[in-house]
PDB file of C-alpha atoms in Angstrom:
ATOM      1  CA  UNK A 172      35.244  24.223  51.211  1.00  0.00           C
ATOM      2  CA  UNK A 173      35.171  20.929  49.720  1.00  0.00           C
ATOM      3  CA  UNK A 174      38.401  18.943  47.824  1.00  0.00           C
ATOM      4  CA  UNK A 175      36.762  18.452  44.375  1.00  0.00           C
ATOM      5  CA  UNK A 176      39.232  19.791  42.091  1.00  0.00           C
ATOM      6  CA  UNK A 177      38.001  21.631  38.193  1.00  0.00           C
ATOM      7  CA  UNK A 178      38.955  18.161  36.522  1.00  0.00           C
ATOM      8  CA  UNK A 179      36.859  15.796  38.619  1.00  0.00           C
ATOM      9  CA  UNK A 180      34.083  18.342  37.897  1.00  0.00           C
ATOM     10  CA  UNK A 181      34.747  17.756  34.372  1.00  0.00           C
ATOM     11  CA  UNK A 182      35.250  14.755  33.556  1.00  0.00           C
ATOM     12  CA  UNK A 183      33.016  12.621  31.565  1.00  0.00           C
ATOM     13  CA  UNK A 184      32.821   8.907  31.922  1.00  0.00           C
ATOM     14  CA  UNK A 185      30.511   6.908  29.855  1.00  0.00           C
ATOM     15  CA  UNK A 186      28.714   4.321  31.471  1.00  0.00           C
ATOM     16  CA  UNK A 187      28.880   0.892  30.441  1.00  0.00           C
ATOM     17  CA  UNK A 188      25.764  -0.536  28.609  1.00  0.00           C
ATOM     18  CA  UNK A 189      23.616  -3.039  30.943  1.00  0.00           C
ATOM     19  CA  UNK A 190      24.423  -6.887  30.122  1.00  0.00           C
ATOM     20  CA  UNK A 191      23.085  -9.993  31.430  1.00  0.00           C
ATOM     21  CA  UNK A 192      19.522 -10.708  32.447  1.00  0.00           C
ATOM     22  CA  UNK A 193      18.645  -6.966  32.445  1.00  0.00           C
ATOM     23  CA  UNK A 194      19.057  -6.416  29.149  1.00  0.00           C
ATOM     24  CA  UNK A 195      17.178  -9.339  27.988  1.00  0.00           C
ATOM     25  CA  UNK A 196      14.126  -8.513  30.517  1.00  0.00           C
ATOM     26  CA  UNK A 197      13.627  -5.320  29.202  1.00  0.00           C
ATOM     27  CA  UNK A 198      12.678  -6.840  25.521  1.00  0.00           C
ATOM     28  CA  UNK A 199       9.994  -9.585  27.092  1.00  0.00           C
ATOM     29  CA  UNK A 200       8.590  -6.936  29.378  1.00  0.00           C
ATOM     30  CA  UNK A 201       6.461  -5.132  26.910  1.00  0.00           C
ATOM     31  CA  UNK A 202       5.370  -8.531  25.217  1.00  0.00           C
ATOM     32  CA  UNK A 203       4.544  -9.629  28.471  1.00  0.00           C
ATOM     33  CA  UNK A 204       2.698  -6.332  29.631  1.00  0.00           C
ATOM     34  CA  UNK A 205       0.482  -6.338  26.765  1.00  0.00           C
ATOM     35  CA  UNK A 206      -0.809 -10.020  27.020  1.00  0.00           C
ATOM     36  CA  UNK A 207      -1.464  -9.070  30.825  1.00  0.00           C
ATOM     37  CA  UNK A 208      -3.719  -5.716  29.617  1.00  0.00           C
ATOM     38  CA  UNK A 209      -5.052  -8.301  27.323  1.00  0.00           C
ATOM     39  CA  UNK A 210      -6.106 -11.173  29.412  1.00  0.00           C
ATOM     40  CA  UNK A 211      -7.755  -7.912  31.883  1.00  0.00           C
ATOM     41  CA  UNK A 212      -9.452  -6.898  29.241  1.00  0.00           C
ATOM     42  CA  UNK A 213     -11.147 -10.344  27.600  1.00  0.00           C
ATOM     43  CA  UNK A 214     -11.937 -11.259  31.556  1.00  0.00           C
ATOM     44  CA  UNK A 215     -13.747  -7.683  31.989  1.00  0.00           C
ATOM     45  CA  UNK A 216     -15.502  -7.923  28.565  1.00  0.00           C
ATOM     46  CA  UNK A 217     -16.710 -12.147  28.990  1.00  0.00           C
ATOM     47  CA  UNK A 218     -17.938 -10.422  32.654  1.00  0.00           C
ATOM     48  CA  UNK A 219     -20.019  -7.522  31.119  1.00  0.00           C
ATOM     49  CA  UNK A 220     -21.242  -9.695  28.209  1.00  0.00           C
ATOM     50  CA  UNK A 221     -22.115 -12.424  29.849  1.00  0.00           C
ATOM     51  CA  UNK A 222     -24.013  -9.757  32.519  1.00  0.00           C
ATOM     52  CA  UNK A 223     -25.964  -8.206  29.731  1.00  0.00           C
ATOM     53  CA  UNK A 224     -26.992 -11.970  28.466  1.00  0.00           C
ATOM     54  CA  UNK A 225     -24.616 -12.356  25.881  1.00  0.00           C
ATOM     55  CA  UNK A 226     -22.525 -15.248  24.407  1.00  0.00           C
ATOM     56  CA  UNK A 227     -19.422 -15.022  22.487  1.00  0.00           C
ATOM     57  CA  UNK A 228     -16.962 -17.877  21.977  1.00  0.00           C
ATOM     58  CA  UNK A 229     -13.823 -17.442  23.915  1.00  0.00           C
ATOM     59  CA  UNK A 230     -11.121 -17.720  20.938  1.00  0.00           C
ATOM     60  CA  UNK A 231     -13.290 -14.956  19.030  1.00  0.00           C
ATOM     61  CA  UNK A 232     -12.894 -12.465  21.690  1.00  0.00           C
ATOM     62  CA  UNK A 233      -9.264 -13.091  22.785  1.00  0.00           C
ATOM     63  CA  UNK A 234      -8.708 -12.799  19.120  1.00  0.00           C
ATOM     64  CA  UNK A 235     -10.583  -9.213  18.874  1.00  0.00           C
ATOM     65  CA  UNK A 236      -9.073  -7.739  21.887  1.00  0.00           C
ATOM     66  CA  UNK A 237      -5.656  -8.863  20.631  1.00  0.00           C
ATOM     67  CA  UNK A 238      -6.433  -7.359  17.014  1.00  0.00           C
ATOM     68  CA  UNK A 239      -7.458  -3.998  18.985  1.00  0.00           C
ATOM     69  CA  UNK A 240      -4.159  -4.045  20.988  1.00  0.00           C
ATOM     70  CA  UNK A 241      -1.853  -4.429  18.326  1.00  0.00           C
ATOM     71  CA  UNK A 242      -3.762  -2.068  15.876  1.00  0.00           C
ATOM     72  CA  UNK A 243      -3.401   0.512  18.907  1.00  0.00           C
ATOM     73  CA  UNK A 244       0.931  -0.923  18.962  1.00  0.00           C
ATOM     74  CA  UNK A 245       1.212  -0.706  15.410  1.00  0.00           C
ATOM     75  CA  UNK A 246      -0.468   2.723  15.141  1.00  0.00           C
ATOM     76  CA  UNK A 247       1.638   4.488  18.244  1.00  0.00           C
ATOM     77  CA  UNK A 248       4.683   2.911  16.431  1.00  0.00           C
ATOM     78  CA  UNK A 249       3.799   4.510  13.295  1.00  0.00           C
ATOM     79  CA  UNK A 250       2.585   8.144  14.911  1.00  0.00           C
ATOM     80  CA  UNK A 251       5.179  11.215  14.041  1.00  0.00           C
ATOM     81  CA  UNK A 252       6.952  12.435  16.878  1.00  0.00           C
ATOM     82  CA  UNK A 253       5.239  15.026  18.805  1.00  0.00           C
ATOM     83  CA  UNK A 254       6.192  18.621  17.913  1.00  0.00           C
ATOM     84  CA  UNK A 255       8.296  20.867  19.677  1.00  0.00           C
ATOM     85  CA  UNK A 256       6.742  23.170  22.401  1.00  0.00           C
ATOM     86  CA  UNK A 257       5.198  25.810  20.522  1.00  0.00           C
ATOM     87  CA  UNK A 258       7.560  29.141  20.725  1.00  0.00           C
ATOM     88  CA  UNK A 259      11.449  26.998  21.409  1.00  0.00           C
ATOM     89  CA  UNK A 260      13.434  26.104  18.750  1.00  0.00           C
ATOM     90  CA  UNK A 261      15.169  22.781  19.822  1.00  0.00           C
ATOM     91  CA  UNK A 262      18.778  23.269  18.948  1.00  0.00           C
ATOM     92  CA  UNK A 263      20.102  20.010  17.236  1.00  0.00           C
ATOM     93  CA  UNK A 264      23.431  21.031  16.535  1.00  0.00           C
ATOM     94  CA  UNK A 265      24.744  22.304  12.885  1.00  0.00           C
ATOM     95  CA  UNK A 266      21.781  22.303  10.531  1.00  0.00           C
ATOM     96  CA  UNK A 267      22.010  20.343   7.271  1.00  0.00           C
ATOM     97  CA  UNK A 268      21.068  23.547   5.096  1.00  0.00           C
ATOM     98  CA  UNK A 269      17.812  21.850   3.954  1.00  0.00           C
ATOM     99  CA  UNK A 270      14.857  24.048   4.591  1.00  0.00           C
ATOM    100  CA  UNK A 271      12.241  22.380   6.532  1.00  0.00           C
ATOM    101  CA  UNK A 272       8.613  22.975   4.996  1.00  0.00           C
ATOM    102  CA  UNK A 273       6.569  21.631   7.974  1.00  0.00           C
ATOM    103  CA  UNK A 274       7.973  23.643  10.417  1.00  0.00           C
ATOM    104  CA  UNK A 275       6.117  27.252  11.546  1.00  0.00           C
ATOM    105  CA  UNK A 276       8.347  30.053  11.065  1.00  0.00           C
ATOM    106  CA  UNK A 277       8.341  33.492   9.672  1.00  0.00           C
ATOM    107  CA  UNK A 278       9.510  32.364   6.020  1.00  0.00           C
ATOM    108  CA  UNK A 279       6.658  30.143   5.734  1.00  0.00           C
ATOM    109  CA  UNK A 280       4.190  32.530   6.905  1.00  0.00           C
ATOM    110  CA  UNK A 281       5.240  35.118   4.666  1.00  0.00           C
ATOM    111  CA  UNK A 282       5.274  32.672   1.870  1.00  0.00           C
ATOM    112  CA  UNK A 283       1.632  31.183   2.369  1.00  0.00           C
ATOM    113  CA  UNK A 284       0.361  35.077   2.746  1.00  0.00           C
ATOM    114  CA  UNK A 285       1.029  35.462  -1.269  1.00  0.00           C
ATOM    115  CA  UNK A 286       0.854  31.930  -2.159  1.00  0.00           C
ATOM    116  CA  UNK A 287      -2.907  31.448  -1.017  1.00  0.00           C
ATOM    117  CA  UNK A 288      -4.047  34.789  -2.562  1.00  0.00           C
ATOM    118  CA  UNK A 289      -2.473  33.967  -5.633  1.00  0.00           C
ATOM    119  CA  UNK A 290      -4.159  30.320  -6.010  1.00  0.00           C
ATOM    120  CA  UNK A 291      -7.464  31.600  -5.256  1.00  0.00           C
ATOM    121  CA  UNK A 292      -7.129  34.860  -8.151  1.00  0.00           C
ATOM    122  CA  UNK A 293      -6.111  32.038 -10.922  1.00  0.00           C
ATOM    123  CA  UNK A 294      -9.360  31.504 -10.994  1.00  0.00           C
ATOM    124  CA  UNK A 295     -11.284  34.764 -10.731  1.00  0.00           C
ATOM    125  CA  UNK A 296      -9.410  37.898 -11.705  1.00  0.00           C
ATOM    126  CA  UNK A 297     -11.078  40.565  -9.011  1.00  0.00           C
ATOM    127  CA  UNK A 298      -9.847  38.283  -6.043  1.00  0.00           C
ATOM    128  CA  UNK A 299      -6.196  39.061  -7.932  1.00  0.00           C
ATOM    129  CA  UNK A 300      -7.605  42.870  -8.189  1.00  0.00           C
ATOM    130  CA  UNK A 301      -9.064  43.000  -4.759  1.00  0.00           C
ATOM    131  CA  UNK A 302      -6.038  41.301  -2.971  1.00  0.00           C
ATOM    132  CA  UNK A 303      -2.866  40.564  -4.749  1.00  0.00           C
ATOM    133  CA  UNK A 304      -2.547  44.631  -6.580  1.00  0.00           C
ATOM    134  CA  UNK A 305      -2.852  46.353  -3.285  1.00  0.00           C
ATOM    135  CA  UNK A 306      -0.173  44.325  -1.856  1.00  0.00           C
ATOM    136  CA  UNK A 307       2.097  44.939  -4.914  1.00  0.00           C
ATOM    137  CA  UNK A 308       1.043  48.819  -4.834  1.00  0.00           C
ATOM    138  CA  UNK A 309       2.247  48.667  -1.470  1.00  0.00           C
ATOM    139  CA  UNK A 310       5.217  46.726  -2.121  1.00  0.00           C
ATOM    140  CA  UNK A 311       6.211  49.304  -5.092  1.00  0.00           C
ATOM    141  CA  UNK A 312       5.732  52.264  -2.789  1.00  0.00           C
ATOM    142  CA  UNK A 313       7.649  51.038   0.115  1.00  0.00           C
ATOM    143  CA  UNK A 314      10.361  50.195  -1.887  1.00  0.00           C
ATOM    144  CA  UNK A 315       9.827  54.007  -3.468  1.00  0.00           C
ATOM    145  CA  UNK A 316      10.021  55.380  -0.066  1.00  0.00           C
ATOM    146  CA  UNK A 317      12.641  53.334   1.326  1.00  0.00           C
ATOM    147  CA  UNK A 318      15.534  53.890  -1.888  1.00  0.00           C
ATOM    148  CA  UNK A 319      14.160  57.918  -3.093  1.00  0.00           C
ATOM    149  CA  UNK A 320      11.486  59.057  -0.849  1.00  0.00           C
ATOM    150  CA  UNK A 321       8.129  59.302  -2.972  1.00  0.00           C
ATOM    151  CA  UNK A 322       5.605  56.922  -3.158  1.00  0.00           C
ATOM    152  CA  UNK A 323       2.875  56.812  -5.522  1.00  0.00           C
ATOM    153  CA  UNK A 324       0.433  59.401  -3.515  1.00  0.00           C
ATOM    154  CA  UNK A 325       2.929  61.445  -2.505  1.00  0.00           C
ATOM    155  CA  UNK A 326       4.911  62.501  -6.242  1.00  0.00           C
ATOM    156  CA  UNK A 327       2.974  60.238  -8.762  1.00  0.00           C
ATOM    157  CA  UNK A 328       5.075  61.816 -11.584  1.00  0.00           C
ATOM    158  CA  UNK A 329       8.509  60.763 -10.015  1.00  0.00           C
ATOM    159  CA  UNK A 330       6.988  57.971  -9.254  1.00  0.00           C
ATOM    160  CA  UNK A 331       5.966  56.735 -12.587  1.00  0.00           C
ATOM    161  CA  UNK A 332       8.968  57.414 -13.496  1.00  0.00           C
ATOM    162  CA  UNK A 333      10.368  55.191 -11.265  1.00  0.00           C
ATOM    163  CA  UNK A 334       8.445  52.329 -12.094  1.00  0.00           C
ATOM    164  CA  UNK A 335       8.274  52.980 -15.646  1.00  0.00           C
ATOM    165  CA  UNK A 336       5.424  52.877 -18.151  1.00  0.00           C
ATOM    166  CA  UNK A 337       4.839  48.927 -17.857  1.00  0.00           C
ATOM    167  CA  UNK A 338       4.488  48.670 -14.198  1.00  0.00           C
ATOM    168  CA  UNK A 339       3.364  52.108 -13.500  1.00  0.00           C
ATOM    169  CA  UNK A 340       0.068  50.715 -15.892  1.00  0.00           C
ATOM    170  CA  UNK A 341      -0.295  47.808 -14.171  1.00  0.00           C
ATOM    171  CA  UNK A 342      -0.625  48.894 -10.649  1.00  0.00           C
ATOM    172  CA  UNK A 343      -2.660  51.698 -11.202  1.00  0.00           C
ATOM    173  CA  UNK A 344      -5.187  50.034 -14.173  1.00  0.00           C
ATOM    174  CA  UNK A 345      -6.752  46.527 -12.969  1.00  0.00           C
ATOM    175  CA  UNK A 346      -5.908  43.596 -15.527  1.00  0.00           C
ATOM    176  CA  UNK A 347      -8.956  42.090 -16.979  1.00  0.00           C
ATOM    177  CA  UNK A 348      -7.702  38.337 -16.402  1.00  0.00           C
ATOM    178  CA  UNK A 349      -5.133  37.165 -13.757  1.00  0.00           C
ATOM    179  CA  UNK A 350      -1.700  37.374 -15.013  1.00  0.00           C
ATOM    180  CA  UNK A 351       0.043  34.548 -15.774  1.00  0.00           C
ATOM    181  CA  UNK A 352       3.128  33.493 -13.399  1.00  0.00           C
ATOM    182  CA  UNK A 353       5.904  34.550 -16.148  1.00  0.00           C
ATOM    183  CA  UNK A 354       3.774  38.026 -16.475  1.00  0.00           C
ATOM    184  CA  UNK A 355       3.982  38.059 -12.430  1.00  0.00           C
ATOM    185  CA  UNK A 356       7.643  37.125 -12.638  1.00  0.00           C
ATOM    186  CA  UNK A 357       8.257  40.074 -14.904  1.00  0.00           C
ATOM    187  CA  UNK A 358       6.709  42.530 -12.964  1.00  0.00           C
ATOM    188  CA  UNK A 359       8.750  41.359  -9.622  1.00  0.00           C
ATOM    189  CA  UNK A 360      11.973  41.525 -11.351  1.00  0.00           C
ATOM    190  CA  UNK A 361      10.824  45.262 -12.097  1.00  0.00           C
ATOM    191  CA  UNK A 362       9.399  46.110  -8.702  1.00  0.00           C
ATOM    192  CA  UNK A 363      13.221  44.305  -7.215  1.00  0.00           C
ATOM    193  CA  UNK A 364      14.641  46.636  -9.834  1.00  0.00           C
ATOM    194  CA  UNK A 365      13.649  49.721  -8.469  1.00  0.00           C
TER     195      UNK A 365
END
């Protein structure tokens, strides 16, 4: 068995940050890495060039290859950050409460399933007939099924009562035009409601 008591397991000590040359090699090294790629690269390309029977003046192609490289710098700098392995959910301590729009979840999913059916039937009321009804039929019967135990097909006279007159109509006659988002608002509050 060894001697290495619970606390020396435990303990934490921070360790000091680097000072001296170290720390000031470490912000010439990329400078100094990048000139080196460069000069590589202007010797390869004055080789090739001047192999295919080519002339170009010195200073304009150090002056290219150096635009390239720090286009290339400037654009990694600016990149987002890579997104998380597809699947994990990196856990970054307490959450702020905002609600993140560019991440993939389940909320976002089931949001874009009605949102993009209902911007494409603003502008052509049988994609709202075709798509958007049936999903509200089926939302009104589940919620039927789940709270008194009828749905539309099985009871249609308890289940217009249910629903009432207004909503009852509008599920089971197609509108002519695609109902405004107050109109859709109403009818949600009712199909909630039930």
């Amino acid at each position: 068995m060894s001697s290495t008591s619970i606390d020396d397991l435990l303990a934490f000590e921070e360790e000091a940050a680097p000072t001296g040359p170290g720390a000031r090699d470490s912000r010439w090294r990329p400078m100094l890495r990048s000139l080196a790629w460069a000069a590589a690269l202007v010797a390869v390309l004055l080789v090739g060039l001047r192999a295919v029977g080519l002339q170009v003046s010195l200073p304009v192609l150090i002056a290219g290859v150096l635009a390239v490289l720090a286009v290339r710098r400037v654009t990694a700098l600016l990149a987002p950050p890579p997104p998380p392995p597809g699947g994990a959910r990196v856990g970054t301590g307490e959450e702020d409460g905002n609600y993140n729009w560019g991440a993939r979840d389940a909320l976002r999913s089931a949001i874009n399933r009605w949102e993009w059916p209902l911007d494409w039937s603003s502008t052509r009321p049988e994609r709202f007939t075709g798509t958007v009804l049936p999903r509200l039929g089926e939302l009104a019967d589940e919620r039927m099924r789940l709270k008194h135990g009828v749905t539309r097909e099985s009871d249609p006279a308890r289940a217009r009562a249910l629903l009432g007159e207004r909503l009852w109509t509008f599920l089971e006659t197609p509108p002519r035009r695609t109902p405004s988002p107050r109109d859709l608002a109403v009818i949600v509050a009712e199909l909630e409601s039930i």
